[in-house]
PDB file of C-alpha atoms (C1' of nucleotides) in Angstrom:
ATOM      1  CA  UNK W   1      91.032 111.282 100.249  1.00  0.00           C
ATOM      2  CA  UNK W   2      87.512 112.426 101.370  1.00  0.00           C
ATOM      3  CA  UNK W   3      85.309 109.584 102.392  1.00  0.00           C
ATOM      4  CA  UNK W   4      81.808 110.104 101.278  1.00  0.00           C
ATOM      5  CA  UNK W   5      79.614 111.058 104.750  1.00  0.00           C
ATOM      6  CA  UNK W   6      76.663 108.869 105.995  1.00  0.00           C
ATOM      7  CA  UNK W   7      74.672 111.009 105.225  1.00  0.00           C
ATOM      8  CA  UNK W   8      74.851 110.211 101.326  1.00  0.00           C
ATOM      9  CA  UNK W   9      73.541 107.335 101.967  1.00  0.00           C
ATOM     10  CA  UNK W  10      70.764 108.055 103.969  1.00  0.00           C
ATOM     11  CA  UNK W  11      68.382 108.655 100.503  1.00  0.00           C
ATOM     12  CA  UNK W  12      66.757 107.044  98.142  1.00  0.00           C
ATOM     13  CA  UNK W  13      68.786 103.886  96.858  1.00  0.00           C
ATOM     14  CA  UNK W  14      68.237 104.832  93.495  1.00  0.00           C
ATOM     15  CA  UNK W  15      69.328 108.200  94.078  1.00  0.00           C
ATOM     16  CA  UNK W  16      72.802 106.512  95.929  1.00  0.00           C
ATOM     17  CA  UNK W  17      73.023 104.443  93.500  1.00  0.00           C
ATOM     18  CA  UNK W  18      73.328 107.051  90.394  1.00  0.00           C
ATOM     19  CA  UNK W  19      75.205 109.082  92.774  1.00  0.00           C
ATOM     20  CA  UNK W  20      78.093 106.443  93.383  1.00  0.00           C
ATOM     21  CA  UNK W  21      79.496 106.106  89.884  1.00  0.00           C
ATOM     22  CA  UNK W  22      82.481 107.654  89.706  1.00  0.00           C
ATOM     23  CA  UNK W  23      83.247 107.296  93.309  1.00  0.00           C
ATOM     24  CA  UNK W  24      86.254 104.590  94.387  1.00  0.00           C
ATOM     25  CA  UNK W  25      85.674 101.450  96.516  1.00  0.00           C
ATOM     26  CA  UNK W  26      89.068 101.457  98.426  1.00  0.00           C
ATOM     27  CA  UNK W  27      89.769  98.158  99.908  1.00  0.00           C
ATOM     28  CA  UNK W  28      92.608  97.678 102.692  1.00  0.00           C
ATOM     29  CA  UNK W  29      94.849  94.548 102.495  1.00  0.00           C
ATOM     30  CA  UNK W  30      97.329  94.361 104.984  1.00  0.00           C
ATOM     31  CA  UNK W  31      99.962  96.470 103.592  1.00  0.00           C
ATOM     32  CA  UNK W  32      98.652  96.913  99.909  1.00  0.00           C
ATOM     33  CA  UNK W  33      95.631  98.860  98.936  1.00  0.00           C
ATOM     34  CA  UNK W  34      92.860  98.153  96.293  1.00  0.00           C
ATOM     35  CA  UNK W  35      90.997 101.080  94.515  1.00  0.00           C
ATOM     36  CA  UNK W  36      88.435 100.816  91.829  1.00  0.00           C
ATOM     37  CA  UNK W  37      86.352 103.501  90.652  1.00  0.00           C
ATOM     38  CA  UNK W  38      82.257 102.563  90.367  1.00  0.00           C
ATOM     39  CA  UNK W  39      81.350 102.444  87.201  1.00  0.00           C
ATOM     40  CA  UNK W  40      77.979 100.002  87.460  1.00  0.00           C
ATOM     41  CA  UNK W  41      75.817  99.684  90.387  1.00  0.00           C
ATOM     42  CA  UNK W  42      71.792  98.334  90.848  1.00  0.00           C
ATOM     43  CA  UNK W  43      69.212  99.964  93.525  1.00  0.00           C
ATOM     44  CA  UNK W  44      66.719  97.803  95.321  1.00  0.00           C
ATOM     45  CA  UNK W  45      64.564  98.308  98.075  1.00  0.00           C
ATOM     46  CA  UNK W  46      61.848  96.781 100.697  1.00  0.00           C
ATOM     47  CA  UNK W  47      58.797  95.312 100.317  1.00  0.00           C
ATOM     48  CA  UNK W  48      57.360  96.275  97.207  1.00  0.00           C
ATOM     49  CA  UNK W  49      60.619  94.762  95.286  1.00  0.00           C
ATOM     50  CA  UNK W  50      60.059  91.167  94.487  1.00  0.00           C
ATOM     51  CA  UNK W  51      63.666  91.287  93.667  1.00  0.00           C
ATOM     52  CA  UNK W  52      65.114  92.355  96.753  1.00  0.00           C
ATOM     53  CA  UNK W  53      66.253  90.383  99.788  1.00  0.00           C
ATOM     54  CA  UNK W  54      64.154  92.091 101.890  1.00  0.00           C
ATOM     55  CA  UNK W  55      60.755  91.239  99.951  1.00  0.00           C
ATOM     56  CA  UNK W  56      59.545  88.779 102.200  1.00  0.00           C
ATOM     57  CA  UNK W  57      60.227  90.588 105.208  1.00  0.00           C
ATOM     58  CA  UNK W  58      62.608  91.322 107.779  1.00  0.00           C
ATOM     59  CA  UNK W  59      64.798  88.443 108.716  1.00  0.00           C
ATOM     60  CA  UNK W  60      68.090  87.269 110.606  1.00  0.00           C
ATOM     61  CA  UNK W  61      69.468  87.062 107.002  1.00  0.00           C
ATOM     62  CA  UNK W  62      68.244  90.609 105.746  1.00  0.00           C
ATOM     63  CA  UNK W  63      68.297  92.583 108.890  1.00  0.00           C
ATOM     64  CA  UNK W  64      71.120  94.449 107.587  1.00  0.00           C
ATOM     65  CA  UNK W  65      69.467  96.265 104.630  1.00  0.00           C
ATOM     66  CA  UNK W  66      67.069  97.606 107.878  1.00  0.00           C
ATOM     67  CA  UNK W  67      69.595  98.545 109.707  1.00  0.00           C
ATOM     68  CA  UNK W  68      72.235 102.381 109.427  1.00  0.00           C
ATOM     69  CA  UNK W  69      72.769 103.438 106.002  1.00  0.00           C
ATOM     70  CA  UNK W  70      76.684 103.533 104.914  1.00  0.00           C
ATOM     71  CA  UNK W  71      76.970  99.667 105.996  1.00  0.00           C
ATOM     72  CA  UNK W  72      77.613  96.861 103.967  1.00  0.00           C
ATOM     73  CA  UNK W  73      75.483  93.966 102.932  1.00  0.00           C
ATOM     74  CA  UNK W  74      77.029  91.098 101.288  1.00  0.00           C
ATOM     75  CA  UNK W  75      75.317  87.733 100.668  1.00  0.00           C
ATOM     76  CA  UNK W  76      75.891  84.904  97.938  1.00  0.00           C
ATOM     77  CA  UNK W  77      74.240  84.133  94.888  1.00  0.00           C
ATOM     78  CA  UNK W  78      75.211  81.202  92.627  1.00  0.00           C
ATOM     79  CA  UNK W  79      78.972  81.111  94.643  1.00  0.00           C
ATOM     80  CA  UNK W  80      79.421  84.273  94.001  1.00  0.00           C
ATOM     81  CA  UNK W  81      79.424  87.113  96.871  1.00  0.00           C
ATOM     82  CA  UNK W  82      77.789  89.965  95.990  1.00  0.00           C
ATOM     83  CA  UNK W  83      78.653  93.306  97.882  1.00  0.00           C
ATOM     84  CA  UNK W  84      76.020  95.681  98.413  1.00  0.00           C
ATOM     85  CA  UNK W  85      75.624  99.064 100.695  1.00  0.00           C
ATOM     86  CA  UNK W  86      73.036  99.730 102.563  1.00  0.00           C
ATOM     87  CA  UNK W  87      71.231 102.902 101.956  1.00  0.00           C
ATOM     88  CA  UNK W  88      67.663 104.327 102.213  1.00  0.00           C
ATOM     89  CA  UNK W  89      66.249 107.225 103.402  1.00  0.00           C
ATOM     90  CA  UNK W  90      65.521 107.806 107.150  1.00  0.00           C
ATOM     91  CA  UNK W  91      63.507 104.726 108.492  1.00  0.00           C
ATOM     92  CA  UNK W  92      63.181 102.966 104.988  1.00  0.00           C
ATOM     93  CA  UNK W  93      65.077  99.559 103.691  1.00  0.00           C
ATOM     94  CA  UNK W  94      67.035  99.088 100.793  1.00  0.00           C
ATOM     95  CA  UNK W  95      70.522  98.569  99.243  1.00  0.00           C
ATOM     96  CA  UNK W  96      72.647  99.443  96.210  1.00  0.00           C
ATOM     97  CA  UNK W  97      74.691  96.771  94.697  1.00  0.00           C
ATOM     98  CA  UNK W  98      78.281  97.821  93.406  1.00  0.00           C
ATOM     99  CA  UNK W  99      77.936  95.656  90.020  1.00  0.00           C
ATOM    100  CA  UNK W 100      81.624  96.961  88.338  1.00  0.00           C
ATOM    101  CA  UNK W 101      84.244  98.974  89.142  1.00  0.00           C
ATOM    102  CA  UNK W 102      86.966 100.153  86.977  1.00  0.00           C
ATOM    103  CA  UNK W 103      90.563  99.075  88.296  1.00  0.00           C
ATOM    104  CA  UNK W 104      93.033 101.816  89.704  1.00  0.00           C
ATOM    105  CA  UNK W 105      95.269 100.856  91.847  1.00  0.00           C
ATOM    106  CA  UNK W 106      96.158  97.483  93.137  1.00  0.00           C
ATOM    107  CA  UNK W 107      95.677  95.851  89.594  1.00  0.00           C
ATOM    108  CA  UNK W 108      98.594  93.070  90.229  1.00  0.00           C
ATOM    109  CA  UNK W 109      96.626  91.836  93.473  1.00  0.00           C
ATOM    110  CA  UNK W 110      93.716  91.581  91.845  1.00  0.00           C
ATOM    111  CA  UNK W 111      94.630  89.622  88.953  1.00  0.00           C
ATOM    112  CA  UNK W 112      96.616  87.151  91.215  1.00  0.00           C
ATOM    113  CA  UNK W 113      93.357  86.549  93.398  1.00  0.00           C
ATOM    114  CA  UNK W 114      91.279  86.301  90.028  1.00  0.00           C
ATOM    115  CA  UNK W 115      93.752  84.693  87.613  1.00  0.00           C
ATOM    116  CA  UNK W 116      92.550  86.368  84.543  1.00  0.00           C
ATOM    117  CA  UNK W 117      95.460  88.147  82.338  1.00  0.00           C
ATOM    118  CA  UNK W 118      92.596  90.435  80.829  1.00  0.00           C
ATOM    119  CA  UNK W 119      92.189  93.584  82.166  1.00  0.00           C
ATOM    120  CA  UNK W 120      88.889  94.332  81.185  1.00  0.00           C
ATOM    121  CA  UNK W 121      87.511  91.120  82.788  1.00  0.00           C
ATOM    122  CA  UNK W 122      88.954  91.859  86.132  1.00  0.00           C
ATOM    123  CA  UNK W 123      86.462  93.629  88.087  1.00  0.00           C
ATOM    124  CA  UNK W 124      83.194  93.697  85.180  1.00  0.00           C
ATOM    125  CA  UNK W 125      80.466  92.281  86.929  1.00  0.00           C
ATOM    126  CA  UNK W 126      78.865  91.888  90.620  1.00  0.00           C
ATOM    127  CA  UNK W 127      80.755  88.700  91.524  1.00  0.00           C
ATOM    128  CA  UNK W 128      84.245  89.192  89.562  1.00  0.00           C
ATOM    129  CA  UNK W 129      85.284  92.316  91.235  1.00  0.00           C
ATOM    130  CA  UNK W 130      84.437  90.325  94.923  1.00  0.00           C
ATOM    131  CA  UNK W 131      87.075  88.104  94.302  1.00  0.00           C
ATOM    132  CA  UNK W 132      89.393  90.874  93.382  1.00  0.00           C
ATOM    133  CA  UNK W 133      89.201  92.362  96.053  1.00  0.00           C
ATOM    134  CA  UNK W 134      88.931  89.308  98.383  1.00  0.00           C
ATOM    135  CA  UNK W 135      85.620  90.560 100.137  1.00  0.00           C
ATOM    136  CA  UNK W 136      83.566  87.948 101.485  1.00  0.00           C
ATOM    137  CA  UNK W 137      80.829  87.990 104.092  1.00  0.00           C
ATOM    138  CA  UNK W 138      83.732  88.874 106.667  1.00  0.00           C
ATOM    139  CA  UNK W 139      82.921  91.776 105.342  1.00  0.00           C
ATOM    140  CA  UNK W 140      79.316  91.605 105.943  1.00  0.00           C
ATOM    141  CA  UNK W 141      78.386  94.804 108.272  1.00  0.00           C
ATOM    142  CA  UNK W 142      81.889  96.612 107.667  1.00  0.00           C
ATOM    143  CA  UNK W 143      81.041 100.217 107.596  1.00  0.00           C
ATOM    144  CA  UNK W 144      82.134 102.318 104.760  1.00  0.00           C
ATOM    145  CA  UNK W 145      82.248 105.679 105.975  1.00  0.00           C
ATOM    146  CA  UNK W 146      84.984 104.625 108.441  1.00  0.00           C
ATOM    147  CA  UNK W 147      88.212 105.555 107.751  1.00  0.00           C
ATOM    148  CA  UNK W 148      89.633 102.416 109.768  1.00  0.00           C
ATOM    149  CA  UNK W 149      87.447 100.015 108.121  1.00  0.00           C
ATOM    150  CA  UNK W 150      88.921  97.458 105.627  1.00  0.00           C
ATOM    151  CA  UNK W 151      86.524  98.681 103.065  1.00  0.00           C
ATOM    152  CA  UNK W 152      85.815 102.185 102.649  1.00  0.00           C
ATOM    153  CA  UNK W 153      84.097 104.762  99.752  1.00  0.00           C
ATOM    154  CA  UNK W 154      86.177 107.909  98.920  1.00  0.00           C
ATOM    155  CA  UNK W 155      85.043 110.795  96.423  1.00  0.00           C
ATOM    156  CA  UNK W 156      86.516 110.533  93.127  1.00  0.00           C
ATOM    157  CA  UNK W 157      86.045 112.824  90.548  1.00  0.00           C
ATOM    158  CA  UNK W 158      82.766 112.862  89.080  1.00  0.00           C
ATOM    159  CA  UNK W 159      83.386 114.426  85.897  1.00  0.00           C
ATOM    160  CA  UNK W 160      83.123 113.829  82.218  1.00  0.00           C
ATOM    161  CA  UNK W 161      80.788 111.453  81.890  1.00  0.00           C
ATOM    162  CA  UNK W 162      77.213 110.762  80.928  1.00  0.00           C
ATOM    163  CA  UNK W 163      74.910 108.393  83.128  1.00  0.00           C
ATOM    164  CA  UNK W 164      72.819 105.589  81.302  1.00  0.00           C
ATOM    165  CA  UNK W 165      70.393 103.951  83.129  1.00  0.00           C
ATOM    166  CA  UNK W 166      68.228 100.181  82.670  1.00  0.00           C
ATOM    167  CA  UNK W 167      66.418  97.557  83.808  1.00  0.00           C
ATOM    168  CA  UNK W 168      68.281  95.142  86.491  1.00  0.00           C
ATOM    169  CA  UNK W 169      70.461  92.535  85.565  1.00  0.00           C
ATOM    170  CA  UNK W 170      69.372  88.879  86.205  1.00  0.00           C
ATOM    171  CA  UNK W 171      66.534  89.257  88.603  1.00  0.00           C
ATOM    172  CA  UNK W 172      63.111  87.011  88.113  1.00  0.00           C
ATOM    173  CA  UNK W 173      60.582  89.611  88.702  1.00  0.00           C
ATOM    174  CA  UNK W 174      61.755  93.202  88.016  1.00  0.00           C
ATOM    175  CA  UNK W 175      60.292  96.590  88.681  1.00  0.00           C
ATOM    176  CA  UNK W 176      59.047  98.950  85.958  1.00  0.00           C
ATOM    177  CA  UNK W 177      61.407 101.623  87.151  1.00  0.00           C
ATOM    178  CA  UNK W 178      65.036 101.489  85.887  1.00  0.00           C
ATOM    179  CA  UNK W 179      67.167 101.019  88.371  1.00  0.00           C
ATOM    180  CA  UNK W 180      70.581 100.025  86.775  1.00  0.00           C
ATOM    181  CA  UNK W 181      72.858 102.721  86.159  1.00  0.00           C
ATOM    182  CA  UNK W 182      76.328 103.054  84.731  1.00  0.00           C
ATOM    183  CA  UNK W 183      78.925 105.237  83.096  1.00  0.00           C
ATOM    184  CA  UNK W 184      77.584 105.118  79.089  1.00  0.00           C
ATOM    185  CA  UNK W 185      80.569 103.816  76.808  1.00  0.00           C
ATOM    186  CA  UNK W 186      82.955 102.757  80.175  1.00  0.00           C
ATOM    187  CA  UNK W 187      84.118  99.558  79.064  1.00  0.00           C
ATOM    188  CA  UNK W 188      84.520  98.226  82.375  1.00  0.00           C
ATOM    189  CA  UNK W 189      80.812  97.667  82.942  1.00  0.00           C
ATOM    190  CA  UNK W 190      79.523  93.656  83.063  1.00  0.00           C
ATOM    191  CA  UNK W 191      77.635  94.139  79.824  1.00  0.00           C
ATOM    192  CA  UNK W 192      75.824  96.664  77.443  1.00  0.00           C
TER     193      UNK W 192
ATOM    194  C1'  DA O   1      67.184  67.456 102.802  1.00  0.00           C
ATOM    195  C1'  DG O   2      66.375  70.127  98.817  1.00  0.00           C
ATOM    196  C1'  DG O   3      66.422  74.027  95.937  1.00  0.00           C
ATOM    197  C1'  DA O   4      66.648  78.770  94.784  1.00  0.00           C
ATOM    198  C1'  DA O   5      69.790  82.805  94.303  1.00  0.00           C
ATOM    199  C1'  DG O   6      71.076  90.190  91.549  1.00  0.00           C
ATOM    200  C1'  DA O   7      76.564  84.966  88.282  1.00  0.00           C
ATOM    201  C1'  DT O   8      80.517  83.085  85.642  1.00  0.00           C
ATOM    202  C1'  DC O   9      83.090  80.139  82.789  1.00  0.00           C
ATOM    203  C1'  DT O  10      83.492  77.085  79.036  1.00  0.00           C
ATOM    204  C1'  DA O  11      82.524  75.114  74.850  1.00  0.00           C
ATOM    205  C1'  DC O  12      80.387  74.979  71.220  1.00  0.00           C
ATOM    206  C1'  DT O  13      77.488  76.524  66.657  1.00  0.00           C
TER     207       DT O  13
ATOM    208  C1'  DG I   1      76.259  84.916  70.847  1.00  0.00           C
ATOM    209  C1'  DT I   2      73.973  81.312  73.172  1.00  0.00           C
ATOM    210  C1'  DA I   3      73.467  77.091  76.078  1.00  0.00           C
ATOM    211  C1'  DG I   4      74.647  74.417  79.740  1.00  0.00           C
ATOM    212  C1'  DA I   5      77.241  73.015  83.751  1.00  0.00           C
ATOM    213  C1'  DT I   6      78.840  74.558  88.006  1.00  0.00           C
ATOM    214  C1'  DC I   7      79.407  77.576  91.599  1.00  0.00           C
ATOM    215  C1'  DT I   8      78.207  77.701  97.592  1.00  0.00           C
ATOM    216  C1'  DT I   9      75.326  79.570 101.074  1.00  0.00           C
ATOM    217  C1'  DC I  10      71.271  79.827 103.552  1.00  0.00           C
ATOM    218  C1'  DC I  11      66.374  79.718 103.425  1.00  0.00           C
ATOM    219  C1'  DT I  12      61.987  76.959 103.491  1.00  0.00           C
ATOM    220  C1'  DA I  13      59.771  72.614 103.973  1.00  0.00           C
TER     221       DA I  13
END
DNA sequence: AGGAAGATCTACT
DNA sequence: GTAGATCTTCCTA
């Protein structure tokens, strides 16, 4: 399994962001291991996003998405934790959230620590496929180019598939720029 | 102390 | 399909 470099992350989020689908989120779990394959994922960035964290500034609470690409940034919203990784290019600020992933391997754990019988609602949105995968802001930091980390990003195969792209999901004040993207027709993505 | 936050589940029409 | 309750941190006052 090739882990994806830091350097992939060290560009534009939206660029990361389109880049990741197809890619696996591999999460370690004592002896088992989780893999899903991205299939949904949001870019935000700095300043000039009124939907990002880091709008109003660098804080304690933000410093992360500031901070070396390739990281992760997890917070909560609504009791759900939300997993994001940091990326941006060289000196910038911004973060992609992983919004679905499509499940691989692992499935039995997963629906144990989501108690859902239905596949398809296992891992379909930002806060579903946390739980899953038990990542919580333990996890906050964890760096995903690390083959020792407890979760990691390996290349998958990024083939046969067409890229759709539109507006964020959920956020007050969005941007005029698209910047959801996700596998067109996957049916593991949190909604059409 | 209070409320906002990139969501989810349930229970209806 | 939509509406409403509920979720749990951490920020802002």
């Amino acid at each position: 399994m090739k882990i994806l470099p830091r350097s992939f992350y060290e560009r534009d989020p939206a660029l990361v962001a389109k880049d990741l689908l197809g890619n696996m989120l591999v999460r370690r779990l004592r002896k088992h291991l989780l893999i899903g394959r991205i299939v949904e994922t949001e870019a935000y960035y700095g300043e000039n996003d009124p939907a990002s964290r880091a709008y109003t500034g660098r804080k304690i609470f933000n410093e992360l998405m500031f901070l070396e690409v390739g990281k992760t940034f997890i917070y909560m919203v609504h009791g759900n934790w939300l997993l994001n990784i940091v990326s941006h290019s060289s000196g910038g600020v911004g973060a992609v959230l992983i919004r679905a992933l499509e499940p691989i391997q692992g499935i039995e754990i997963m629906m144990k620590n989501r108690k859902v019988e239905n596949i398809c609602s296992l891992t379909s949105g930002p806060g579903r496929l946390t739980k899953a995968f038990a990542i919580t802001n333990k996890l906050s930091g964890v760096d995903v180019t690390d083959s020792n980390s407890e979760l990691l990003i390996v290349q998958g195969v990024r083939e046969n598939f067409e890229i759709e792209s539109s507006h964020r999901i959920g956020v007050r004040r969005d941007l005029q720029e698209k910047l959801r993207f996700y596998i067109k027709g996957n049916r593991f993505i949190s909604k059409l």
